[in-house]
JSON list of C-alpha atoms in Angstrom, two decimals:
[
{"chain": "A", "resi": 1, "resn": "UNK", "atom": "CA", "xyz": [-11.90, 11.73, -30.44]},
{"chain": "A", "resi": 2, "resn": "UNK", "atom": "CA", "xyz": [-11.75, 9.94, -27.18]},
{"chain": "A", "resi": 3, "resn": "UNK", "atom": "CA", "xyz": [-12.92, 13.59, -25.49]},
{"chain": "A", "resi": 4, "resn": "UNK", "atom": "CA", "xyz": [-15.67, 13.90, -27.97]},
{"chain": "A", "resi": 5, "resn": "UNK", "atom": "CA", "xyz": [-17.14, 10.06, -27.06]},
{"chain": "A", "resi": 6, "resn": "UNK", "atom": "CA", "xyz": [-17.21, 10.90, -23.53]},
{"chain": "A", "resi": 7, "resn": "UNK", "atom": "CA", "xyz": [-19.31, 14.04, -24.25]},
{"chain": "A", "resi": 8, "resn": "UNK", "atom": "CA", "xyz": [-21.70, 11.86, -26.17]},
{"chain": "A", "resi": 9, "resn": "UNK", "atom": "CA", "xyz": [-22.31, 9.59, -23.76]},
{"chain": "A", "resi": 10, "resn": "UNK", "atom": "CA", "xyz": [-22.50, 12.90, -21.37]},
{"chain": "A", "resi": 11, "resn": "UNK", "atom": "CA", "xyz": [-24.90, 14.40, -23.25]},
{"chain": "A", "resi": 12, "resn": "UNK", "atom": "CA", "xyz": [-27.17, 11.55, -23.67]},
{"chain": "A", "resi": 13, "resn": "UNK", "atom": "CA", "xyz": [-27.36, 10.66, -20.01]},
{"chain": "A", "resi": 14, "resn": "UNK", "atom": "CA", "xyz": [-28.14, 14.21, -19.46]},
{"chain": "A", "resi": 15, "resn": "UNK", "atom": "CA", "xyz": [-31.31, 13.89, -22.45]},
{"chain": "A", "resi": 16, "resn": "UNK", "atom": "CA", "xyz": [-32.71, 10.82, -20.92]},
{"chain": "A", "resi": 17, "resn": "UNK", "atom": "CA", "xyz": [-33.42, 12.62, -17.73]},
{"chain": "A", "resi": 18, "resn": "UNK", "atom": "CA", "xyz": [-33.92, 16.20, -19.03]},
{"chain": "A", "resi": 19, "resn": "UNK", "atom": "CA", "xyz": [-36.43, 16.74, -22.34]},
{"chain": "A", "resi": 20, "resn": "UNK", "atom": "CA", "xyz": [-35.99, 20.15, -22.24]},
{"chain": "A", "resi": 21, "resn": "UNK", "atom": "CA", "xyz": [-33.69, 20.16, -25.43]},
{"chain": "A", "resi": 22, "resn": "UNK", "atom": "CA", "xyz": [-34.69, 18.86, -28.33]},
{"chain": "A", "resi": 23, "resn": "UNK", "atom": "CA", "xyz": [-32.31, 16.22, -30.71]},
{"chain": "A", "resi": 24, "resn": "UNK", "atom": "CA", "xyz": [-30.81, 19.14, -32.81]},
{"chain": "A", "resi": 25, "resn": "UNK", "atom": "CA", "xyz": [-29.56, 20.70, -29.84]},
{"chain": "A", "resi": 26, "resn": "UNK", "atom": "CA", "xyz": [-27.20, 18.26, -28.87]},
{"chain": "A", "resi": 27, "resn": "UNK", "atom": "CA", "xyz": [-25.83, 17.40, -32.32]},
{"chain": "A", "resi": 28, "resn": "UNK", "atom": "CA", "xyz": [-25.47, 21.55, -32.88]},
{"chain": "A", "resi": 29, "resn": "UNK", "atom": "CA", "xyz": [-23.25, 21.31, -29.69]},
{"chain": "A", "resi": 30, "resn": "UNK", "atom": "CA", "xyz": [-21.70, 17.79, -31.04]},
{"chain": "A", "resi": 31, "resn": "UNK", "atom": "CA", "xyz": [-21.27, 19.87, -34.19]},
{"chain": "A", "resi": 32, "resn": "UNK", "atom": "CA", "xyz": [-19.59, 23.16, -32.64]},
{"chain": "A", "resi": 33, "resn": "UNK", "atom": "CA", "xyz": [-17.10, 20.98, -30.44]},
{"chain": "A", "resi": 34, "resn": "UNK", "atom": "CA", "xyz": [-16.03, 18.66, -33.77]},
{"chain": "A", "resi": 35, "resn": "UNK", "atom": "CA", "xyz": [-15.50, 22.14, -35.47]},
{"chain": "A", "resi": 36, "resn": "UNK", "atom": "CA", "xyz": [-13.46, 23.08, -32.25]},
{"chain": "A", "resi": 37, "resn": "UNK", "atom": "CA", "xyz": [-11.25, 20.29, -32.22]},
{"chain": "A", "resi": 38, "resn": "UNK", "atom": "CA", "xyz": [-10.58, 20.70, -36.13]},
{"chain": "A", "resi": 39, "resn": "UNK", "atom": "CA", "xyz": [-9.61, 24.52, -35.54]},
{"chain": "A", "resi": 40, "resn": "UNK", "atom": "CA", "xyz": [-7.12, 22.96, -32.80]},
{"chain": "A", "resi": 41, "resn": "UNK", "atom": "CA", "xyz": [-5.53, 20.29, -34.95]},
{"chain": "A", "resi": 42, "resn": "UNK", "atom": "CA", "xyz": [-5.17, 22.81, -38.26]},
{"chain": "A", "resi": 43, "resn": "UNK", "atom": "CA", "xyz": [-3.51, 25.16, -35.68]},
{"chain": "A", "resi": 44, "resn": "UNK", "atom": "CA", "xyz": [-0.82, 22.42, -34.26]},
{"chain": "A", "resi": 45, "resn": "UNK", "atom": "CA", "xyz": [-0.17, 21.80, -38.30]},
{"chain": "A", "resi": 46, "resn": "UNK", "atom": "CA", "xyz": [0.41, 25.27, -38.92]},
{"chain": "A", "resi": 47, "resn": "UNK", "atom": "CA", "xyz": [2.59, 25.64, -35.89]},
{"chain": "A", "resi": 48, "resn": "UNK", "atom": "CA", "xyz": [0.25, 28.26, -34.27]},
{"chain": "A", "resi": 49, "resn": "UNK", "atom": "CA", "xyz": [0.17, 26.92, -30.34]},
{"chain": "A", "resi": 50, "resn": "UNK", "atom": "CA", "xyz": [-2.02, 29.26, -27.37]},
{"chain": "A", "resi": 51, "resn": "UNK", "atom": "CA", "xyz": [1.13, 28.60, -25.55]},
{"chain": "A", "resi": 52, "resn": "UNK", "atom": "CA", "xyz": [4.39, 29.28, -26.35]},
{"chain": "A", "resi": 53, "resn": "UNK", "atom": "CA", "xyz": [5.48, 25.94, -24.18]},
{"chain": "A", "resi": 54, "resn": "UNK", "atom": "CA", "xyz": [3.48, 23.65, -25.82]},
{"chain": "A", "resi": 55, "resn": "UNK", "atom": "CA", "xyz": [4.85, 24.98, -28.82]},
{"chain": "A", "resi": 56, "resn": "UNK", "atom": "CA", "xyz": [9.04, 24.18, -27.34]},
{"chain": "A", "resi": 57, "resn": "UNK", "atom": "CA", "xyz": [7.36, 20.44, -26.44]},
{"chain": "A", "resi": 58, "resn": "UNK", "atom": "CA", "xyz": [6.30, 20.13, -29.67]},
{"chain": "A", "resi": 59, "resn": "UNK", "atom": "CA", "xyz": [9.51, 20.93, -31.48]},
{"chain": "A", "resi": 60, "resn": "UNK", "atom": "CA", "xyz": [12.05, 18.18, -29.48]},
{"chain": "A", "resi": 61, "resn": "UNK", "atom": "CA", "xyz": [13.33, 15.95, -31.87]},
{"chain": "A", "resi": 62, "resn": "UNK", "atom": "CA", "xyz": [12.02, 12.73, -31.14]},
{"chain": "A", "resi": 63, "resn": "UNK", "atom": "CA", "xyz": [14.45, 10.27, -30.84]},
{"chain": "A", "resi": 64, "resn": "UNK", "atom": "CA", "xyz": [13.79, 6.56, -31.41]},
{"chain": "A", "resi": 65, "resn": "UNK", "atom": "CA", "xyz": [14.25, 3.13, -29.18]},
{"chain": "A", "resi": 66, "resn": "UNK", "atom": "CA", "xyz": [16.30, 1.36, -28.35]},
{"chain": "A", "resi": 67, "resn": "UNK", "atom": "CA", "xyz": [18.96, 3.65, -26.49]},
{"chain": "A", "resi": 68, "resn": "UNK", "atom": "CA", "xyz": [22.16, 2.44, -25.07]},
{"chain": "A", "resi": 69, "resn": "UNK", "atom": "CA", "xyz": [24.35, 3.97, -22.56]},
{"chain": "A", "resi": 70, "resn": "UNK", "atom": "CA", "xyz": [26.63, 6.78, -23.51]},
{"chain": "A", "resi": 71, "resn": "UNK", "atom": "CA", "xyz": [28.22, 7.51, -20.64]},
{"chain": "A", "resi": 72, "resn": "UNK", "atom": "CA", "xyz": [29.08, 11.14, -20.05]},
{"chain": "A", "resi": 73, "resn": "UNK", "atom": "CA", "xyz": [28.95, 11.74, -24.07]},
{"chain": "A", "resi": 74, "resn": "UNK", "atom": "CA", "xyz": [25.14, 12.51, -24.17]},
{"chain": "A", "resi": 75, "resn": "UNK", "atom": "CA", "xyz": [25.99, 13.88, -27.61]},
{"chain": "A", "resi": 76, "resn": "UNK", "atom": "CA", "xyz": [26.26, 10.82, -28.95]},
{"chain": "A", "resi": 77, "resn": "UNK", "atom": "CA", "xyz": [22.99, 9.83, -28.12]},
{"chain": "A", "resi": 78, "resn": "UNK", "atom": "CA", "xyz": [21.13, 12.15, -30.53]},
{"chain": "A", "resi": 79, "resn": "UNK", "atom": "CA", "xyz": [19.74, 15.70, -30.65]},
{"chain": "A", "resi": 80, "resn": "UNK", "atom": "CA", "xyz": [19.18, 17.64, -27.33]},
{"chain": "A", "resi": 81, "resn": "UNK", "atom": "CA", "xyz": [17.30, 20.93, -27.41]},
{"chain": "A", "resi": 82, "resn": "UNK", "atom": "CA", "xyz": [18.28, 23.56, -24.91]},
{"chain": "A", "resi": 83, "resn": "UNK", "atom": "CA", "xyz": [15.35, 24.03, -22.54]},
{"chain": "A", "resi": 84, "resn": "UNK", "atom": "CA", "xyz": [14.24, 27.52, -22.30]},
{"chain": "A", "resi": 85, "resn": "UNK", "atom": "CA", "xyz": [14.04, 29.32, -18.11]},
{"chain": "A", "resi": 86, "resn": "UNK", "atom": "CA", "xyz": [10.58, 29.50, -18.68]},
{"chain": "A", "resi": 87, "resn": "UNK", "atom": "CA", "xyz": [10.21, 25.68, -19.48]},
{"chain": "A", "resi": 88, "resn": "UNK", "atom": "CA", "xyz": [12.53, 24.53, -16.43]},
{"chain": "A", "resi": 89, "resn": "UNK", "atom": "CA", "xyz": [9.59, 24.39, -13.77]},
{"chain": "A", "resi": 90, "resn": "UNK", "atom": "CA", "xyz": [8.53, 22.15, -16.11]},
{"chain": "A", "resi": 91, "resn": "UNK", "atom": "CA", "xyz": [11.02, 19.73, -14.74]},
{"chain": "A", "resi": 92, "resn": "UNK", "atom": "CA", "xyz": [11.09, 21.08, -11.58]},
{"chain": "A", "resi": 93, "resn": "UNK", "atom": "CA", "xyz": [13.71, 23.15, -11.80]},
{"chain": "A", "resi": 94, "resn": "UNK", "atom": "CA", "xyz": [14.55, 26.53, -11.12]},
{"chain": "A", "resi": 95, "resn": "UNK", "atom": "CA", "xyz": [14.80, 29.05, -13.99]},
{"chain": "A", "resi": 96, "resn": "UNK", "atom": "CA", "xyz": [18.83, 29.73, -13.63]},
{"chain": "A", "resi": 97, "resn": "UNK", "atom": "CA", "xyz": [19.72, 25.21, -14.05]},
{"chain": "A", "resi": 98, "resn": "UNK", "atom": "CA", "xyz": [21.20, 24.46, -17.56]},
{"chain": "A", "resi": 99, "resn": "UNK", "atom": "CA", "xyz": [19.34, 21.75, -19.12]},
{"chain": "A", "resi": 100, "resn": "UNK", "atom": "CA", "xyz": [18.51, 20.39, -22.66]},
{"chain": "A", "resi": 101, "resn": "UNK", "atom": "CA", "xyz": [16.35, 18.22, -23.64]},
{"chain": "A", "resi": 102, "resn": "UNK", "atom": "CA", "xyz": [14.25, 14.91, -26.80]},
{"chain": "A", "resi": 103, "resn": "UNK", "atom": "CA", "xyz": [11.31, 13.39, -27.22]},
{"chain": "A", "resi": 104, "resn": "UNK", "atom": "CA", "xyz": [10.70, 9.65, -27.31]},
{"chain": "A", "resi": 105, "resn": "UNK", "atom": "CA", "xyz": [8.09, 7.12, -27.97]},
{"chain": "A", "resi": 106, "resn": "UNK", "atom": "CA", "xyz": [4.91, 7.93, -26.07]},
{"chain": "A", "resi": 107, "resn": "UNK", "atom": "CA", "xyz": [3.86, 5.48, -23.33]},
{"chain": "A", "resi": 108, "resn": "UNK", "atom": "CA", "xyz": [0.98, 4.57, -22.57]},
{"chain": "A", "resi": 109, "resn": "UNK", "atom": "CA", "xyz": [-0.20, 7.84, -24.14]},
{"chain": "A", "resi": 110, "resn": "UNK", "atom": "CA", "xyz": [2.11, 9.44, -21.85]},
{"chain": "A", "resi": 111, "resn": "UNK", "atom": "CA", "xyz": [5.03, 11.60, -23.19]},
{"chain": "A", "resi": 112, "resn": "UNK", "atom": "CA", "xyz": [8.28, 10.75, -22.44]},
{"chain": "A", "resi": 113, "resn": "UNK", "atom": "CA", "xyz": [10.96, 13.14, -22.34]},
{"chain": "A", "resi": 114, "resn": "UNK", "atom": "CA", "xyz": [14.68, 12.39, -21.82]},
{"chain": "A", "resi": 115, "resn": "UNK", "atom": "CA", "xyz": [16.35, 14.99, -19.43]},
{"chain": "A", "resi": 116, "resn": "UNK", "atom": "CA", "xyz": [20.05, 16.03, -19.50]},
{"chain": "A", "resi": 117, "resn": "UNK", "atom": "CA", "xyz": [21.35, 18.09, -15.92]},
{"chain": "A", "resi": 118, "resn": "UNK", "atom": "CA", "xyz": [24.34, 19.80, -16.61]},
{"chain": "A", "resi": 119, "resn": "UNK", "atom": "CA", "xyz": [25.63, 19.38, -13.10]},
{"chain": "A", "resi": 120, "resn": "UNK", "atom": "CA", "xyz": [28.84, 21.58, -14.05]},
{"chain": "A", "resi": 121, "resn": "UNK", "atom": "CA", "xyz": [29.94, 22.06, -17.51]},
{"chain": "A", "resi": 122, "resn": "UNK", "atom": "CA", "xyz": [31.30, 18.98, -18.71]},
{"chain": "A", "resi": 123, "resn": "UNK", "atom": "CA", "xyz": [28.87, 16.17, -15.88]},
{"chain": "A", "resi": 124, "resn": "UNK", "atom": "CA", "xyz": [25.65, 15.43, -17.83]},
{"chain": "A", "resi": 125, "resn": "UNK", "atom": "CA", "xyz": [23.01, 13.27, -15.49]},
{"chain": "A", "resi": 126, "resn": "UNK", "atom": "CA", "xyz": [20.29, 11.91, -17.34]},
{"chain": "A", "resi": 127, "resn": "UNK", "atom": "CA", "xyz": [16.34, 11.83, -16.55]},
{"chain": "A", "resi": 128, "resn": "UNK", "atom": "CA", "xyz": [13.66, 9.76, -18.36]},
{"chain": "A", "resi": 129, "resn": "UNK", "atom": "CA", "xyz": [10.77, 11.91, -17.45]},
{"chain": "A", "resi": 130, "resn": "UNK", "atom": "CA", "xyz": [6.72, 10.97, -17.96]},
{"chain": "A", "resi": 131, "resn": "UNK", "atom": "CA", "xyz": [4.78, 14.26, -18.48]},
{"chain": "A", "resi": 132, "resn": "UNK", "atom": "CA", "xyz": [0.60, 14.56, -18.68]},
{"chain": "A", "resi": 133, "resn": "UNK", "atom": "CA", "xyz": [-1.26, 16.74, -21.34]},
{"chain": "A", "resi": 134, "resn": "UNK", "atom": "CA", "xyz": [-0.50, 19.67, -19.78]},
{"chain": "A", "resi": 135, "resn": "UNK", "atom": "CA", "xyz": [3.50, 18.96, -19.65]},
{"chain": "A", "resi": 136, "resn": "UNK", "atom": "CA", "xyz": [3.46, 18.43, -15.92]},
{"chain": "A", "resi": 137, "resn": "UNK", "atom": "CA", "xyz": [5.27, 15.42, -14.04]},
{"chain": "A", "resi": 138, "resn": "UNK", "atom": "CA", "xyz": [4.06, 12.01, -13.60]},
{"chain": "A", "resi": 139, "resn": "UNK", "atom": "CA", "xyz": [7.11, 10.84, -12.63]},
{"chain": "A", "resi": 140, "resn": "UNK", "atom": "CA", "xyz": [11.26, 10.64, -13.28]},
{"chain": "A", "resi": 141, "resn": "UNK", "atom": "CA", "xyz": [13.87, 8.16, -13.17]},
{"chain": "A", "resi": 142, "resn": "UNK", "atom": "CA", "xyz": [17.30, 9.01, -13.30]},
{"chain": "A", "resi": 143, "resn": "UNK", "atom": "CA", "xyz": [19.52, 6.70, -15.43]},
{"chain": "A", "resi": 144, "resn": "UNK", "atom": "CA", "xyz": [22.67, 8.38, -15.78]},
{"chain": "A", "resi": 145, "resn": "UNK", "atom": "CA", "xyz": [24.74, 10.24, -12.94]},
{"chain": "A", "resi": 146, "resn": "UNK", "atom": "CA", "xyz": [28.28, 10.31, -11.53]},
{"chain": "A", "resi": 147, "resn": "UNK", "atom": "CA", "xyz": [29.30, 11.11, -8.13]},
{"chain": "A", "resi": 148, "resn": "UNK", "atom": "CA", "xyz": [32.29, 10.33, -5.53]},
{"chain": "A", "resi": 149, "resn": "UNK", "atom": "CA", "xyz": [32.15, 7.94, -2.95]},
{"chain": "A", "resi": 150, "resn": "UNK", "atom": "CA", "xyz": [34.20, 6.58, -0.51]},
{"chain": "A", "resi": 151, "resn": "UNK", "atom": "CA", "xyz": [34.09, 2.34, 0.16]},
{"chain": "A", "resi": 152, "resn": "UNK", "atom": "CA", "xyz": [36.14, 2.05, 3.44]},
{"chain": "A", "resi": 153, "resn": "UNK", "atom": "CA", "xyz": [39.24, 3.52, 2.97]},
{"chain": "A", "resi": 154, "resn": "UNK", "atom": "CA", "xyz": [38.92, 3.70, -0.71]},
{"chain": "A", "resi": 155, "resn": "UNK", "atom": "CA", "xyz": [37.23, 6.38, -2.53]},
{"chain": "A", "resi": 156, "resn": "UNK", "atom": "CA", "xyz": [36.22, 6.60, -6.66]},
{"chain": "A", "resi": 157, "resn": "UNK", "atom": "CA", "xyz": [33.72, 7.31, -8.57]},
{"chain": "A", "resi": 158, "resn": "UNK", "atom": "CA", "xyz": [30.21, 5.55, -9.14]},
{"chain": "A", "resi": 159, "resn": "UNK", "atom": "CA", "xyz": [27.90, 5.54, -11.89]},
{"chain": "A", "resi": 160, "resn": "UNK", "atom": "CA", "xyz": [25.20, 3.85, -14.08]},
{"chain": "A", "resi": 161, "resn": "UNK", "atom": "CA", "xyz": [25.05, 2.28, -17.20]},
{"chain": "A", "resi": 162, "resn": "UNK", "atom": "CA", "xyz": [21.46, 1.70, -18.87]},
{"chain": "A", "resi": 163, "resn": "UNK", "atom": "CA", "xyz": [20.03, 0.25, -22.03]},
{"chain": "A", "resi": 164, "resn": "UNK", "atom": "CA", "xyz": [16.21, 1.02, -22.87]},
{"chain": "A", "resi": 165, "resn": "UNK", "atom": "CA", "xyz": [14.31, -1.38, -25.25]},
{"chain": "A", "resi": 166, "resn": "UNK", "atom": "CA", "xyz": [11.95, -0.29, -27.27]},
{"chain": "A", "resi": 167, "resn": "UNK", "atom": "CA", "xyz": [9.30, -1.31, -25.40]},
{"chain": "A", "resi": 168, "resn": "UNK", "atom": "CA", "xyz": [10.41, 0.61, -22.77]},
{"chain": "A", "resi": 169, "resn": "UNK", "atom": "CA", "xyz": [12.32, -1.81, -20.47]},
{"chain": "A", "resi": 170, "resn": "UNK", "atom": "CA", "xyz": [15.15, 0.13, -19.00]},
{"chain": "A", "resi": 171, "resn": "UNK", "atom": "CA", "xyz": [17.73, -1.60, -17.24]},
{"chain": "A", "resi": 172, "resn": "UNK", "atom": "CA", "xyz": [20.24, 0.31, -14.84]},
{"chain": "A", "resi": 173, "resn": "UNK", "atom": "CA", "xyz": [24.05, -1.19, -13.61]},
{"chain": "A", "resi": 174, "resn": "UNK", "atom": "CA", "xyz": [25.59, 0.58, -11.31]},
{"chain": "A", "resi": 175, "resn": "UNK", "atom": "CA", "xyz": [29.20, 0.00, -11.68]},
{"chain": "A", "resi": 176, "resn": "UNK", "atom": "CA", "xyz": [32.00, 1.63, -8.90]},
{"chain": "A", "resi": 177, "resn": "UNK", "atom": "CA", "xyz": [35.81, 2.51, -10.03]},
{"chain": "A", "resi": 178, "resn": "UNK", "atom": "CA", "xyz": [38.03, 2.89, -7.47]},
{"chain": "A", "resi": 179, "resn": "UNK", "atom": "CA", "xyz": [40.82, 5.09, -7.23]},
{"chain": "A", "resi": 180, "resn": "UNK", "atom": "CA", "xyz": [43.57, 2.30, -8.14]},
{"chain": "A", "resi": 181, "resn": "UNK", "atom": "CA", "xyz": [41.45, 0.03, -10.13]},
{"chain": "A", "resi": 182, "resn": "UNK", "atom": "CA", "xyz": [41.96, -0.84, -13.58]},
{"chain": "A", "resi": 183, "resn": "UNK", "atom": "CA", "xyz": [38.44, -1.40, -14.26]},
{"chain": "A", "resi": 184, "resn": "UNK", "atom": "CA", "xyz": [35.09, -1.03, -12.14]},
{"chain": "A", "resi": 185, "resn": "UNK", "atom": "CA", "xyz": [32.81, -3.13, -10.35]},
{"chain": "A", "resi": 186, "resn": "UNK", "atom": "CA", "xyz": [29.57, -4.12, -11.05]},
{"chain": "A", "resi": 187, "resn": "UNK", "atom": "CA", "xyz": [27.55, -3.16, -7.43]},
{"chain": "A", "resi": 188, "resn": "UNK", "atom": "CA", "xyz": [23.95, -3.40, -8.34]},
{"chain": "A", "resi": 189, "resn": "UNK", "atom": "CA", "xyz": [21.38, -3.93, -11.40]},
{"chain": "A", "resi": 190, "resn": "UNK", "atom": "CA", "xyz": [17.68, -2.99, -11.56]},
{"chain": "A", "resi": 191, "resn": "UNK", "atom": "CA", "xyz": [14.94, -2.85, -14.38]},
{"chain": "A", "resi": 192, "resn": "UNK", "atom": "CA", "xyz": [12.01, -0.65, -14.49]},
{"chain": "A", "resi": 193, "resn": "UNK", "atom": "CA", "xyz": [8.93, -0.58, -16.84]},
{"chain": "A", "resi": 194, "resn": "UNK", "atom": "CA", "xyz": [6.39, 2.46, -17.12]},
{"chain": "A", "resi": 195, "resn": "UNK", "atom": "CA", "xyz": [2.77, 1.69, -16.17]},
{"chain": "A", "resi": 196, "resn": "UNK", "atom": "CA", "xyz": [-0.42, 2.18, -16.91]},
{"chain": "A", "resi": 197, "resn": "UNK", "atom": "CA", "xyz": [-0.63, 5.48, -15.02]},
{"chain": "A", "resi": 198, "resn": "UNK", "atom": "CA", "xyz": [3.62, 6.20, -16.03]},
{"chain": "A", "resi": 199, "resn": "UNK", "atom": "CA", "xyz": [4.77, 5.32, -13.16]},
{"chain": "A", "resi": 200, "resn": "UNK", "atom": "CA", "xyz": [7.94, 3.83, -13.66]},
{"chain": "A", "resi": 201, "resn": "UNK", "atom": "CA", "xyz": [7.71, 0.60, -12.15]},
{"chain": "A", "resi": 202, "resn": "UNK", "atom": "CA", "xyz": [10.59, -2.05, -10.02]},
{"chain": "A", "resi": 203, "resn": "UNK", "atom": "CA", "xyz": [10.95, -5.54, -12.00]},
{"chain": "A", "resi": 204, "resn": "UNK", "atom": "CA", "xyz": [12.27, -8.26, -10.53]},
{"chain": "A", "resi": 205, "resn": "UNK", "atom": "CA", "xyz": [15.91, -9.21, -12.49]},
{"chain": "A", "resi": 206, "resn": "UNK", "atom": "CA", "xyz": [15.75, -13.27, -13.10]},
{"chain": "A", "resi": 207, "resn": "UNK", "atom": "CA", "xyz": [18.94, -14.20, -12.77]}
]
């Protein structure tokens, strides 16, 4: 209803300067837009969308918080839905990238969408995404990703560990293995909130 308050208060800005409609105009206009946004929310219950994305959005499982880290096993997380070509510029992608895809907890009454890249067929990287009304990008973070590296004359394999709260605190560790080692090294740790505007946001780690 937040749409329809701003209207009001539209509406009656524009009657205090303009008498050329009369009370029962505006609330016949009031009237037709409530009627409007009914027709819209029956449809969305009845699963009958204008467009076919918003009906894919609206079908992600939505998955609940908190999430821990899974490493490469993304299956374990929960349900992923296979993105469809036409969705990936969506994401930013191009129609030909294999990706999949759940909901979770809005933010901020911004959607927030949880990414898996396929980078080849068995290295998942993971995306928490923030998306507007119209399923654009406010902004991405990625919190899962492996890649080779090479630390002086040793080379291995970094990646990140994460653990999102349910109130949407996501910490990231990135942790190196090197080719000999037994175990791997913790090399850095961040934390990130999502703003007012979903922007996901630096905090500072207290140690």
């Amino acid at each position: 209803m937040t749409g329809l308050t701003l209207l009001l208060l539209a509406l009656l800005t524009l009657s205090c300067g303009n008498r050329k409609h009369d009370v029962a105009y505006y609330e016949r206009m009031v009237d037709s837009i409530r009627r409007a946004e009914q027709v819209q929310t029956i449809q969305k219950q009845a699963g009958v969308y204008d467009s076919p994305v918003d009906a894919w959005f609206d079908t992600l499982h939505l998955h609940s918080l908190p999430i821990q880290s899974a490493g490469a096993d993304v299956e374990s997380i929960g349900h992923f839905e296979a993105v469809p070509q036409t969705v990936n510029e969506c994401f930013g992608y191009e129609a030909g990238a294999s990706l999949k895809a759940m909901a979770l907890p809005t933010m901020h009454r911004r959607q927030v969408i949880l990414l898996c890249e396929m980078v080849d067929s068995i290295t998942p990287a993971l995306y928490l995404y923030t998306m507007d009304k119209e399923h654009r990008p406010v902004d991405k973070l990625c919190i899962y990703r492996q890649e080779l590296v090479k630390r002086g004359s040793d080379y291995g394999v970094a990646f990140e560990e994460y653990f999102i709260t349910s109130h949407y605190e996501i910490t990231l560790i990135r942790y190196y293995l090197g080719r000999d080692a037994i175990s791997p090294k913790q090399e850095s740790a961040r934390r990130y909130t999502i703003n007012q505007e979903g922007m996901f946001e630096e905090q500072v780690i207290e140690m």
